[in-house]
Short mmCIF file of C-alpha atoms in Angstrom, two decimals:
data_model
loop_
_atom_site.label_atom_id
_atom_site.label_comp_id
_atom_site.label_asym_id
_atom_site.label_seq_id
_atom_site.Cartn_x
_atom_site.Cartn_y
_atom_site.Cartn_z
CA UNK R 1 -21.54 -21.73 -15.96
CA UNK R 2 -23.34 -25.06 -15.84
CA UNK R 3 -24.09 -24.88 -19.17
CA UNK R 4 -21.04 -23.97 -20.26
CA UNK R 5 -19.19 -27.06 -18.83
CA UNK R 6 -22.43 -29.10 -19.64
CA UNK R 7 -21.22 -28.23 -23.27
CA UNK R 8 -17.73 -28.69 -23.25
CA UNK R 9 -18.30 -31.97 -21.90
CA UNK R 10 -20.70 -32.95 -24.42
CA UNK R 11 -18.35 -32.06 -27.02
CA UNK R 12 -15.57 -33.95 -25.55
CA UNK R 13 -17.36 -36.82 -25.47
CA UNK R 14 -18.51 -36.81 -28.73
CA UNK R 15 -14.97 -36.55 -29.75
CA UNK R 16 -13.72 -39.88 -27.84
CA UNK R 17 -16.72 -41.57 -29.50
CA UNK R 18 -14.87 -40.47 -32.58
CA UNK R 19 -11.63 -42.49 -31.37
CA UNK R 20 -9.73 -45.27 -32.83
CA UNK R 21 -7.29 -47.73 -31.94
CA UNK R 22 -5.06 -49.26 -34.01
CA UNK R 23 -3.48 -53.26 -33.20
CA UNK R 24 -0.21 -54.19 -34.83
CA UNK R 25 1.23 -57.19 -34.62
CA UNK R 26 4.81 -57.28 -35.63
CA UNK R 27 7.25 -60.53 -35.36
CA UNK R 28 10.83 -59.15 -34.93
CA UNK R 29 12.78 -62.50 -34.38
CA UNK R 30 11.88 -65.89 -33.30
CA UNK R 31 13.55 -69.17 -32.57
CA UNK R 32 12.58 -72.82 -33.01
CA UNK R 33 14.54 -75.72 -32.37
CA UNK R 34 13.83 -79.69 -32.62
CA UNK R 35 15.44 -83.12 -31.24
CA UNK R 36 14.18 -85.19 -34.18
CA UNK R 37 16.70 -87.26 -35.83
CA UNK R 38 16.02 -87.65 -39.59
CA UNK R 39 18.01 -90.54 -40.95
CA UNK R 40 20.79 -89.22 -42.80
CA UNK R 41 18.97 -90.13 -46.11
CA UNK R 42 16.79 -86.85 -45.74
CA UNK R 43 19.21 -84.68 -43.94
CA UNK R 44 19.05 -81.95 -40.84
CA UNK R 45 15.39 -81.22 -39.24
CA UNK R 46 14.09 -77.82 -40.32
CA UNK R 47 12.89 -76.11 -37.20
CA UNK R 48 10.21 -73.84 -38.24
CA UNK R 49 8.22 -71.66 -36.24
CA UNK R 50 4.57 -69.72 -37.39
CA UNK R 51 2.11 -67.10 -35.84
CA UNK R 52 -1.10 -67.47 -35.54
CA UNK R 53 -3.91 -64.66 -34.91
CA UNK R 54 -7.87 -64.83 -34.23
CA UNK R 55 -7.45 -68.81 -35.67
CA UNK R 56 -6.15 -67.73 -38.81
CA UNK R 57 -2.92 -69.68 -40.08
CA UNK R 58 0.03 -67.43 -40.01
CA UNK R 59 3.33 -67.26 -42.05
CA UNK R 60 5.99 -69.75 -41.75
CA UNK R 61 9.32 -68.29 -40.30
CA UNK R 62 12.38 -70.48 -40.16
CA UNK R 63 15.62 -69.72 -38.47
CA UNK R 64 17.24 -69.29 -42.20
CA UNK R 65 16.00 -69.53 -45.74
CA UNK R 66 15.11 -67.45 -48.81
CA UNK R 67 11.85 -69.76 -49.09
CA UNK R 68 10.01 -68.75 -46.10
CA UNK R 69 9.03 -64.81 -44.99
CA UNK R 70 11.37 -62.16 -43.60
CA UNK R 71 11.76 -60.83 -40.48
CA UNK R 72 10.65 -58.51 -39.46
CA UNK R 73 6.78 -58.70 -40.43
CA UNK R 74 3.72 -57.39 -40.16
CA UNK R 75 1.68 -60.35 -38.97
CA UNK R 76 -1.68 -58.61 -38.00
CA UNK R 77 -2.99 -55.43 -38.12
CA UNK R 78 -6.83 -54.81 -36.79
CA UNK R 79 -8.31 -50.71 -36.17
CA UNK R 80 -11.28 -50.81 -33.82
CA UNK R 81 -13.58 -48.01 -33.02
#
């Protein structure tokens, strides 16, 4: 019987070893805002907003656009074992 749960727990550990986890980072929805006052010669502030992971510059998001990337977005993905 010893031996018998000896192996059965070998064998389940083996398979946890075997395990991986999988990060996502998804950005569903955001908001900036700013007090600036441009003079009226360059118009409205454009609040923008990015996301940055392990250091690494992001996307830009802004509130609106057709420039900039849509929401939502995969920002960062990273599998470790």
């Amino acid at each position: 019987m010893n031996r018998f749960l000896l192996l059965i727990s070998c064998c389940l550990r083996s398979f946890w070893s075997l395990a991986q986890v999988e990060v996502v980072l998804v950005v569903e929805s955001g908001t900036a805002s700013s007090d600036c006052t441009d003079p009226i010669l360059f118009g409205d502030p454009d609040p923008l907003f990015s996301v940055s992971v392990e250091g690494i510059q992001g996307a830009v998001y802004p509130e609106e656009g057709v420039c900039y990337t849509a929401l939502p977005d995969t920002a960062w993905r990273a599998t470790y074992a």
